[in-house]
CSV table of C-alpha atoms in Angstrom, one decimal:
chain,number,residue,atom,x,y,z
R,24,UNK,CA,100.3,-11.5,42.9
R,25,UNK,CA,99.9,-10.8,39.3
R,26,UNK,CA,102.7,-11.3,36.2
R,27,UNK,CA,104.9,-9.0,35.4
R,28,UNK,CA,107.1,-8.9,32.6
R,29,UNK,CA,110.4,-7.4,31.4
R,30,UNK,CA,112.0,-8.3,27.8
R,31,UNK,CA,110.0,-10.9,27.2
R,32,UNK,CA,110.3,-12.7,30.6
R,33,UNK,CA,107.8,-13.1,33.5
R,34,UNK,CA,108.1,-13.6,37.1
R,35,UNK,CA,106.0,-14.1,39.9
R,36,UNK,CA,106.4,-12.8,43.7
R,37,UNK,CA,106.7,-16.5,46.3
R,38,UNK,CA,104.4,-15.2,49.0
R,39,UNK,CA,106.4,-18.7,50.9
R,40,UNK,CA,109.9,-17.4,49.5
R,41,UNK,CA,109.4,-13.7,49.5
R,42,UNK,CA,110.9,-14.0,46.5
R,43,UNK,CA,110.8,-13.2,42.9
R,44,UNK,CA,110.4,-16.6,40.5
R,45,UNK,CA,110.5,-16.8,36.5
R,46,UNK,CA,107.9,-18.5,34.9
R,47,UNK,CA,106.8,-19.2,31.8
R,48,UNK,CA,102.8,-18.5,31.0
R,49,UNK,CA,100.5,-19.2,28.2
R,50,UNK,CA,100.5,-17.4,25.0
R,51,UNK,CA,96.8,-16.1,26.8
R,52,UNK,CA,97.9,-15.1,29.9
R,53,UNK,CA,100.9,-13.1,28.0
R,54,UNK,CA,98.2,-11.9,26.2
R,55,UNK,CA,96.0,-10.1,29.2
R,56,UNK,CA,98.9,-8.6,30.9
R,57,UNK,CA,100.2,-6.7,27.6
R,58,UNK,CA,96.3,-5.6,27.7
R,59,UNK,CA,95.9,-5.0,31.3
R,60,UNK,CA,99.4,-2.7,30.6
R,61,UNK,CA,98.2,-1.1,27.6
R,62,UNK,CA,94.7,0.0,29.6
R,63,UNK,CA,96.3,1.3,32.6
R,64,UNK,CA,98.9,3.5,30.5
R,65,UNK,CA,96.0,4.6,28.4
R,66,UNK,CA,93.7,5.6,31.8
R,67,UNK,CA,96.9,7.7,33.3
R,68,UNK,CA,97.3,9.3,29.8
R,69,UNK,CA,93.4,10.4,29.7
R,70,UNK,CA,93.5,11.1,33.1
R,71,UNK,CA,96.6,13.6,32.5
R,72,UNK,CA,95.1,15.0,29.2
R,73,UNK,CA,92.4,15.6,31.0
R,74,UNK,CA,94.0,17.3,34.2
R,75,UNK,CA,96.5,19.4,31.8
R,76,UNK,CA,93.2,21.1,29.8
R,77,UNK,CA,91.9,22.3,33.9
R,78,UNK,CA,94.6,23.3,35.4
R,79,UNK,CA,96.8,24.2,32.3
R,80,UNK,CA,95.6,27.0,30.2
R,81,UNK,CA,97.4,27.2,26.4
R,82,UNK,CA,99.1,30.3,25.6
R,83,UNK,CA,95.9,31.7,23.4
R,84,UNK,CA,93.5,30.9,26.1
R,85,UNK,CA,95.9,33.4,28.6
R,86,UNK,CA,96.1,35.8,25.8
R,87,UNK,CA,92.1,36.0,25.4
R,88,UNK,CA,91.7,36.2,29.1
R,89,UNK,CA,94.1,39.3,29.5
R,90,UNK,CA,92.3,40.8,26.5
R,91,UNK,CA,89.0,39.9,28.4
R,92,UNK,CA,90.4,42.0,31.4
R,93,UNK,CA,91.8,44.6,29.9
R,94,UNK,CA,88.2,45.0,27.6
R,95,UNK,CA,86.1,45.1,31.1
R,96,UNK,CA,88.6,48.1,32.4
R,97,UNK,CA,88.2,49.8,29.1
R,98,UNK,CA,84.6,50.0,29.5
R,99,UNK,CA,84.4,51.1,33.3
R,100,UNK,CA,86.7,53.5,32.2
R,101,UNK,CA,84.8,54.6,29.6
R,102,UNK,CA,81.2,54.3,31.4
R,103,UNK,CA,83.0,56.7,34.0
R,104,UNK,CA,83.6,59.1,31.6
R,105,UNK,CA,80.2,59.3,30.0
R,106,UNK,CA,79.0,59.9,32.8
R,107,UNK,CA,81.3,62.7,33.2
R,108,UNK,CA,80.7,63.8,29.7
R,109,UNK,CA,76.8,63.6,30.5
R,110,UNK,CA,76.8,65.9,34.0
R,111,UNK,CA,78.9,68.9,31.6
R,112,UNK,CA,76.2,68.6,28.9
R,113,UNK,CA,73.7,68.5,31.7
R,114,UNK,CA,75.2,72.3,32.9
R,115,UNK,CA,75.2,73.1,29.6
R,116,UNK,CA,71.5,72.4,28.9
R,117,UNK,CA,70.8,74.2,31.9
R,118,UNK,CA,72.4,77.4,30.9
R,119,UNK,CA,71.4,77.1,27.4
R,120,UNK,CA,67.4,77.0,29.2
R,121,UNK,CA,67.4,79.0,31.4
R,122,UNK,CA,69.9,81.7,30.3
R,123,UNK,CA,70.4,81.8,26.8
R,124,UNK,CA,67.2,81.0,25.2
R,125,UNK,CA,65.9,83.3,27.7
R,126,UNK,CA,67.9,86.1,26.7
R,127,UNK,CA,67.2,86.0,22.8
R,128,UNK,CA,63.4,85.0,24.0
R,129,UNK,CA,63.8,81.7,22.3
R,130,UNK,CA,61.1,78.7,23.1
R,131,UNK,CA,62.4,76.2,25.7
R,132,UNK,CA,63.2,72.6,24.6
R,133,UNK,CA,61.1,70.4,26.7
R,134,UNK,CA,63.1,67.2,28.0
R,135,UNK,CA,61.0,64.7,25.9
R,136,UNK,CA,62.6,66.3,23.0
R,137,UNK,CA,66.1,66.3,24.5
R,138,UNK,CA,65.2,62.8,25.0
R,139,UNK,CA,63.4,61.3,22.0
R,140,UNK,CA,64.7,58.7,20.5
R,141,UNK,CA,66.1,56.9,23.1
R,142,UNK,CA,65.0,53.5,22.7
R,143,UNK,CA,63.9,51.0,26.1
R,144,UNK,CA,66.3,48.6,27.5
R,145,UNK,CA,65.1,45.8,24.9
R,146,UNK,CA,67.1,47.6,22.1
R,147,UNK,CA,69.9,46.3,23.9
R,148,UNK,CA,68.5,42.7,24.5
R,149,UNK,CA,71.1,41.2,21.5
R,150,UNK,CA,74.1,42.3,24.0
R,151,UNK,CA,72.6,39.6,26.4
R,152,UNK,CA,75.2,36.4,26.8
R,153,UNK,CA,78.3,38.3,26.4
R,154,UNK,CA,81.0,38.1,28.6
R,155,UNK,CA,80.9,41.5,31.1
R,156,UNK,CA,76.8,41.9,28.8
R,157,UNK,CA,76.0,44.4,31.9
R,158,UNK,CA,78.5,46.8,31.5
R,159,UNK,CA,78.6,46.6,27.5
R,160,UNK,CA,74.6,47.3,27.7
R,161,UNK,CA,74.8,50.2,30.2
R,162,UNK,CA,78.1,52.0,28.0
R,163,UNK,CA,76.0,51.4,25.2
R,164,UNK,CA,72.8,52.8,26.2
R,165,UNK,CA,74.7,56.1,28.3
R,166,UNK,CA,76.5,56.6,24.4
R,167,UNK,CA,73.1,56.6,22.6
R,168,UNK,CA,71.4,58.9,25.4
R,169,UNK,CA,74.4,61.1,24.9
R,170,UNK,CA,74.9,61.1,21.1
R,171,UNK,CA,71.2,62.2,21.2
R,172,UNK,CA,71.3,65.0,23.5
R,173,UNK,CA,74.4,66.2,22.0
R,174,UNK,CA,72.5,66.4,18.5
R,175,UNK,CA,69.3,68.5,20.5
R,176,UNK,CA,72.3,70.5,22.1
R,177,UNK,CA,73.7,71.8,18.9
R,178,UNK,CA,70.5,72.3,17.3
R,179,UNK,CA,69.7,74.7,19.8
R,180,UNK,CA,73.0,76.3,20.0
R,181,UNK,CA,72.3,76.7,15.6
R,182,UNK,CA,69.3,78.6,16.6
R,183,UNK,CA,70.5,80.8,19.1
R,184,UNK,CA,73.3,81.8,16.7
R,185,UNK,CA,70.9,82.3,14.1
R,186,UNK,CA,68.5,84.2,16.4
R,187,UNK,CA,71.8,86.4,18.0
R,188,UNK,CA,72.5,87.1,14.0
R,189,UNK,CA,69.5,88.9,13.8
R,190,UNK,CA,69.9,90.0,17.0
R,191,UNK,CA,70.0,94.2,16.0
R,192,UNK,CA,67.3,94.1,14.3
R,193,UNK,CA,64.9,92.1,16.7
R,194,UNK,CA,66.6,94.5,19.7
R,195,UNK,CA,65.2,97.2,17.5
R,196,UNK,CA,61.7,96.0,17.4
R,197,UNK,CA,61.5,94.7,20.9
R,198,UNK,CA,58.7,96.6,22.8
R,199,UNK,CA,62.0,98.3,25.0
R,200,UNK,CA,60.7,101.9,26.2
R,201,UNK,CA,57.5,103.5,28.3
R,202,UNK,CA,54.7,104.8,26.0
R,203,UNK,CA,54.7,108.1,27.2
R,204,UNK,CA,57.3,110.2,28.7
R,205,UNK,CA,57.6,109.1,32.2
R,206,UNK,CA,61.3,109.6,33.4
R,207,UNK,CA,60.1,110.6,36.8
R,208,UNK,CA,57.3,107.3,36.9
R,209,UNK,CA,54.6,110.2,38.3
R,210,UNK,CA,52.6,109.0,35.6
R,211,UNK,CA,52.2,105.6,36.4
R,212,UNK,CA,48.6,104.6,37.8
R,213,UNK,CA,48.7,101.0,37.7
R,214,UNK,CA,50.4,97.5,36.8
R,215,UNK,CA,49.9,93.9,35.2
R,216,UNK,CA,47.7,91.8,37.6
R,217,UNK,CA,44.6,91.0,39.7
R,218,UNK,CA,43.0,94.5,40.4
R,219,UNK,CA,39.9,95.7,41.6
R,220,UNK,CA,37.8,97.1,38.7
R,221,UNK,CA,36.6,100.9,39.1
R,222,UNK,CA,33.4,100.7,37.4
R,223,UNK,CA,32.3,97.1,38.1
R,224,UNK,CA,34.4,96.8,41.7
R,225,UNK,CA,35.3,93.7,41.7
R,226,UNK,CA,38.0,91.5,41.1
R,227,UNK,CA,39.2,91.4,37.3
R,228,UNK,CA,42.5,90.5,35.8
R,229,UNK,CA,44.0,94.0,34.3
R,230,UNK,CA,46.1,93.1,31.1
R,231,UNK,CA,48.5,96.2,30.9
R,232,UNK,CA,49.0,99.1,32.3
R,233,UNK,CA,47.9,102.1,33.2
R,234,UNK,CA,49.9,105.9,32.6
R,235,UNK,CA,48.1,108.8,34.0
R,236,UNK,CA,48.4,112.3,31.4
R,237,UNK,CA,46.7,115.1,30.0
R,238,UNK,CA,44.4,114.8,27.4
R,239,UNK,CA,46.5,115.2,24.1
R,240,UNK,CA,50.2,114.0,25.2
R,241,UNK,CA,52.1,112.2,22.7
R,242,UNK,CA,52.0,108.3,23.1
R,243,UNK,CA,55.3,106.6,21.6
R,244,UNK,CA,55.6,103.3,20.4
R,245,UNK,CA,57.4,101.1,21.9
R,246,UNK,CA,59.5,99.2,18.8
R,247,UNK,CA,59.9,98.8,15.5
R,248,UNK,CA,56.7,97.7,13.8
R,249,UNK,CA,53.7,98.0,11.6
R,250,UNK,CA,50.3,99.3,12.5
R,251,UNK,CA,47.8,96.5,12.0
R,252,UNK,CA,44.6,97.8,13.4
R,253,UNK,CA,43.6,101.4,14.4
R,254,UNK,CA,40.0,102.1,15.2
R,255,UNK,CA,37.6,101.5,17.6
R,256,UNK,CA,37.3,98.6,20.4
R,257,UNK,CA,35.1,97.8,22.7
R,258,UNK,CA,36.2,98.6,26.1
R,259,UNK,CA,39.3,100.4,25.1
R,260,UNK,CA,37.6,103.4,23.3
R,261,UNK,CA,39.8,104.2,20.4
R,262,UNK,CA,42.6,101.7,19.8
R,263,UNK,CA,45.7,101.0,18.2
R,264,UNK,CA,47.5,97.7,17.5
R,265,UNK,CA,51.1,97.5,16.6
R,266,UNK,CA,52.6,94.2,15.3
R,267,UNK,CA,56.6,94.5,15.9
R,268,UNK,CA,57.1,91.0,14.7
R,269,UNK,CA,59.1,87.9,16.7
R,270,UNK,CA,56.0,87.2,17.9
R,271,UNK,CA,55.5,90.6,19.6
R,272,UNK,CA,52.2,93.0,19.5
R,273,UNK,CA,51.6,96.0,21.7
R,274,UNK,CA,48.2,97.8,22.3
R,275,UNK,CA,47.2,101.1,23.4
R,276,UNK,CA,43.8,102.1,24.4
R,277,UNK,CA,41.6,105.3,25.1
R,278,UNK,CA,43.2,107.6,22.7
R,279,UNK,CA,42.2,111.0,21.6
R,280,UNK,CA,43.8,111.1,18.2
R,281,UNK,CA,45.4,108.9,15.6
R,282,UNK,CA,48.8,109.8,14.3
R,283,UNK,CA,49.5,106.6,12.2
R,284,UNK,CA,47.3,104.4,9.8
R,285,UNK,CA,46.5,100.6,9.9
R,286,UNK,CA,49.8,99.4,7.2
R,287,UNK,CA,52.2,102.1,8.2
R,288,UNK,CA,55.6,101.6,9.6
R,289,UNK,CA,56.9,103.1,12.8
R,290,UNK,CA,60.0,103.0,14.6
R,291,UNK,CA,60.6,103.6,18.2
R,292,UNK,CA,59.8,106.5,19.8
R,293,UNK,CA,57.5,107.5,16.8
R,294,UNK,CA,54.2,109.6,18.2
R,295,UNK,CA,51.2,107.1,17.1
R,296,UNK,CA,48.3,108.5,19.2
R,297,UNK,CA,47.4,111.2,21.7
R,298,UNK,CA,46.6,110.6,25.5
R,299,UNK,CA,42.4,110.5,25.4
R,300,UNK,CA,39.4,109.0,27.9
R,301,UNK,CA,37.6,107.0,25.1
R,302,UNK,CA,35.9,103.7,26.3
R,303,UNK,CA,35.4,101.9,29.6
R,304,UNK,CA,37.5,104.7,31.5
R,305,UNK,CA,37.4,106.9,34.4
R,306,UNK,CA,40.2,109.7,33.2
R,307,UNK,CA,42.3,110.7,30.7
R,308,UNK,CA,45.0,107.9,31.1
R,309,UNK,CA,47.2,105.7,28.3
R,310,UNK,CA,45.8,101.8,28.6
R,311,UNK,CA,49.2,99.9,27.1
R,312,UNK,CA,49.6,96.0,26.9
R,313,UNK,CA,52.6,93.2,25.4
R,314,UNK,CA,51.1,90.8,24.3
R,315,UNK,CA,53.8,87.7,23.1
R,316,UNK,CA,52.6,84.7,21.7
R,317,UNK,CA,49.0,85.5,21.5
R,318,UNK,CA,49.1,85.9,25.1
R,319,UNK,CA,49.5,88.9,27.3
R,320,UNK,CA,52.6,89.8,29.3
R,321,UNK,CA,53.7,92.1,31.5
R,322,UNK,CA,54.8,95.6,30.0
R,323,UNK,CA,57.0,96.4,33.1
R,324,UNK,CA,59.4,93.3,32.0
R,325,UNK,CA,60.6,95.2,29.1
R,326,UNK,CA,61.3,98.9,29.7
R,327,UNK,CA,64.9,98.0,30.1
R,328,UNK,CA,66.0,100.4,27.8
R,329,UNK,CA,64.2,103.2,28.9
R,330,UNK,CA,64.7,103.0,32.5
R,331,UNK,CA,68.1,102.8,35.1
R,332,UNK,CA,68.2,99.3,37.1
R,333,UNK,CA,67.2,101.6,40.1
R,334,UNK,CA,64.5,103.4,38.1
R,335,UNK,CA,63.3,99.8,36.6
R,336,UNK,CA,63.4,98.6,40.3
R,337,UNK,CA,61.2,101.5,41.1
R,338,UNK,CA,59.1,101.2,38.5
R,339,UNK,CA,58.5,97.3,39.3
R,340,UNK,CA,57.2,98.4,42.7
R,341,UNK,CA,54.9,100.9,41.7
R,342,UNK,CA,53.6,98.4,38.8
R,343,UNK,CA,52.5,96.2,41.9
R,344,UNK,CA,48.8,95.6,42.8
R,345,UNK,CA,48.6,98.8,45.1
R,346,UNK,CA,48.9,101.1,41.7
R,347,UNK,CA,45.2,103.1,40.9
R,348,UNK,CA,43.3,101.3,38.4
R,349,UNK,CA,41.7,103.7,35.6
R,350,UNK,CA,39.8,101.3,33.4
């Protein structure tokens, strides 16, 4: 057995006596047991430093990991409701496209543009190495997509309001009535569409439409607007064009006589033109297009103001293929 000392003095364990006995050692051997002391306390106090930093937190490492918590429930919370946030403006765009812009016969926003700007996952590449990174990165990137869309959103809505300001006067120029007087839609001979051409007899896309009346009946226009061309074209015999701005123009073709001159202003319901059977036609008949946007339309889509919704529904199914083409 090894020494042991209290005080000063030493003693030995008698494996003979089972006993205890004093001695006296060298100035050496005193020397290694203070040192073999000294190593073990130091061992148990790095041991326990050591044990107290694993299993012991300090007070500001429990504080940072509450903080830590209550940060990642903050930001679920707050992913949940962008994404909340995000399905209302979704409704909204949706209603804003398909009602409201086509109401005031605005241009649609395409969803590139309700989209530009949003930058790839790699913008988001510095938020890598953070504690809870995913859920920073995906908050983050749902705020950008939103605060982007949001700015598109009330662009358009500052458009529409602008557009609804002018709203009277655009109403007012809108191609709204029929041509001719037609309350009873007897005059109506054929619609927008595929048809078969009476002269050539085959199939050829018919621009406008056709109104059946006498030779000299009084042809209206349709809206507001300015006479911009008012002679001769080919095919539709003596022609006039109206421009009723708002990116609206309305033609009528075959007529007998001119009322109006190419810079004049008109205003609904104004006689322009007499019925006639100029050009490429096979009876006295009214040729009338809407063209929007350089490109042709459908003149049966706007005679909401002339017509009942019953009448309007009649007059849609009359406008169909089986109408009687005249030119």
């Amino acid at each position: 057995m090894g020494l042991f000392g209290t005080r000063k003095k030493y003693y030995k364990f008698n494996d003979k006596t089972l006993e205890y006995e004093r001695v006296f050692p060298s100035a050496k051997e005193r020397f290694f047991v203070v040192l073999q002391n000294l190593s073990m306390g130091l061992l148990i106090g790095v041991v326990s430093f050591f044990l107290f930093l694993h299993f012991l937190k300090s007070p500001e490492e429990i504080l940072l990991k509450k903080e830590n918590q209550l940060l990642q429930t903050h930001y679920e919370m707050l992913s949940n409701e962008l994404d909340q946030a995000n399905n209302i403006l979704g409704d909204l765009q949706q209603r804003d496209e398909k009602l409201y812009r086509a109401i005031f016969h605005a241009d649609t926003i395409p969803l590139s543009m309700r989209s530009a700007g949003f930058a790839g996952a790699k913008k988001y590449d510095y938020l890598k190495g953070m504690n809870n990174s995913e859920i920073v990165r995906k908050t983050t990137q749902k705020m950008d997509l939103l605060r982007n869309q949001l700015y598109v959103q009330s662009y358009s809505l500052e458009e529409l309001i602008s557009i609804g300001k002018d709203m009277e006067n655009r109403l007012q120029c809108l191609p709204a009535i029929q041509p001719v007087a037609n309350k009873d839609l007897k005059r109506t001979a054929s619609g927008y569409g595929m048809r078969m051409d009476p002269i050539y007899h085959i199939p050829m896309f018919h621009s406008g439409m056709d109104f059946t009346a006498e030779p000299g009946t009084d042809i209206y226009a349709t809206g507001n607007g300015t006479v911009v061309y008012a002679e001769w074209k080919q095919g539709y015999g003596n022609c006039i064009i109206l421009n009723h701005g708002y990116d609206f123009e309305t033609l009528y073709g075959h007529l007998q006589d001119y009322k109006v001159k190419v810079g004049q202003k008109v205003t609904r319901g104004e006689v322009i033109a007499t019925v006639g059977n100029t050009g490429k036609s096979t009876g006295p008949h009214l040729h009338y297009e809407v063209w929007y946007k350089g490109q042709a339309d459908n003149p049966a889509k706007y005679y909401y103001q002339d017509l009942t919704p019953e009448e309007y529904d009649r007059m849609l199914q009359i406008a169909e293929n089986h109408g009687q083409v005249m030119d």
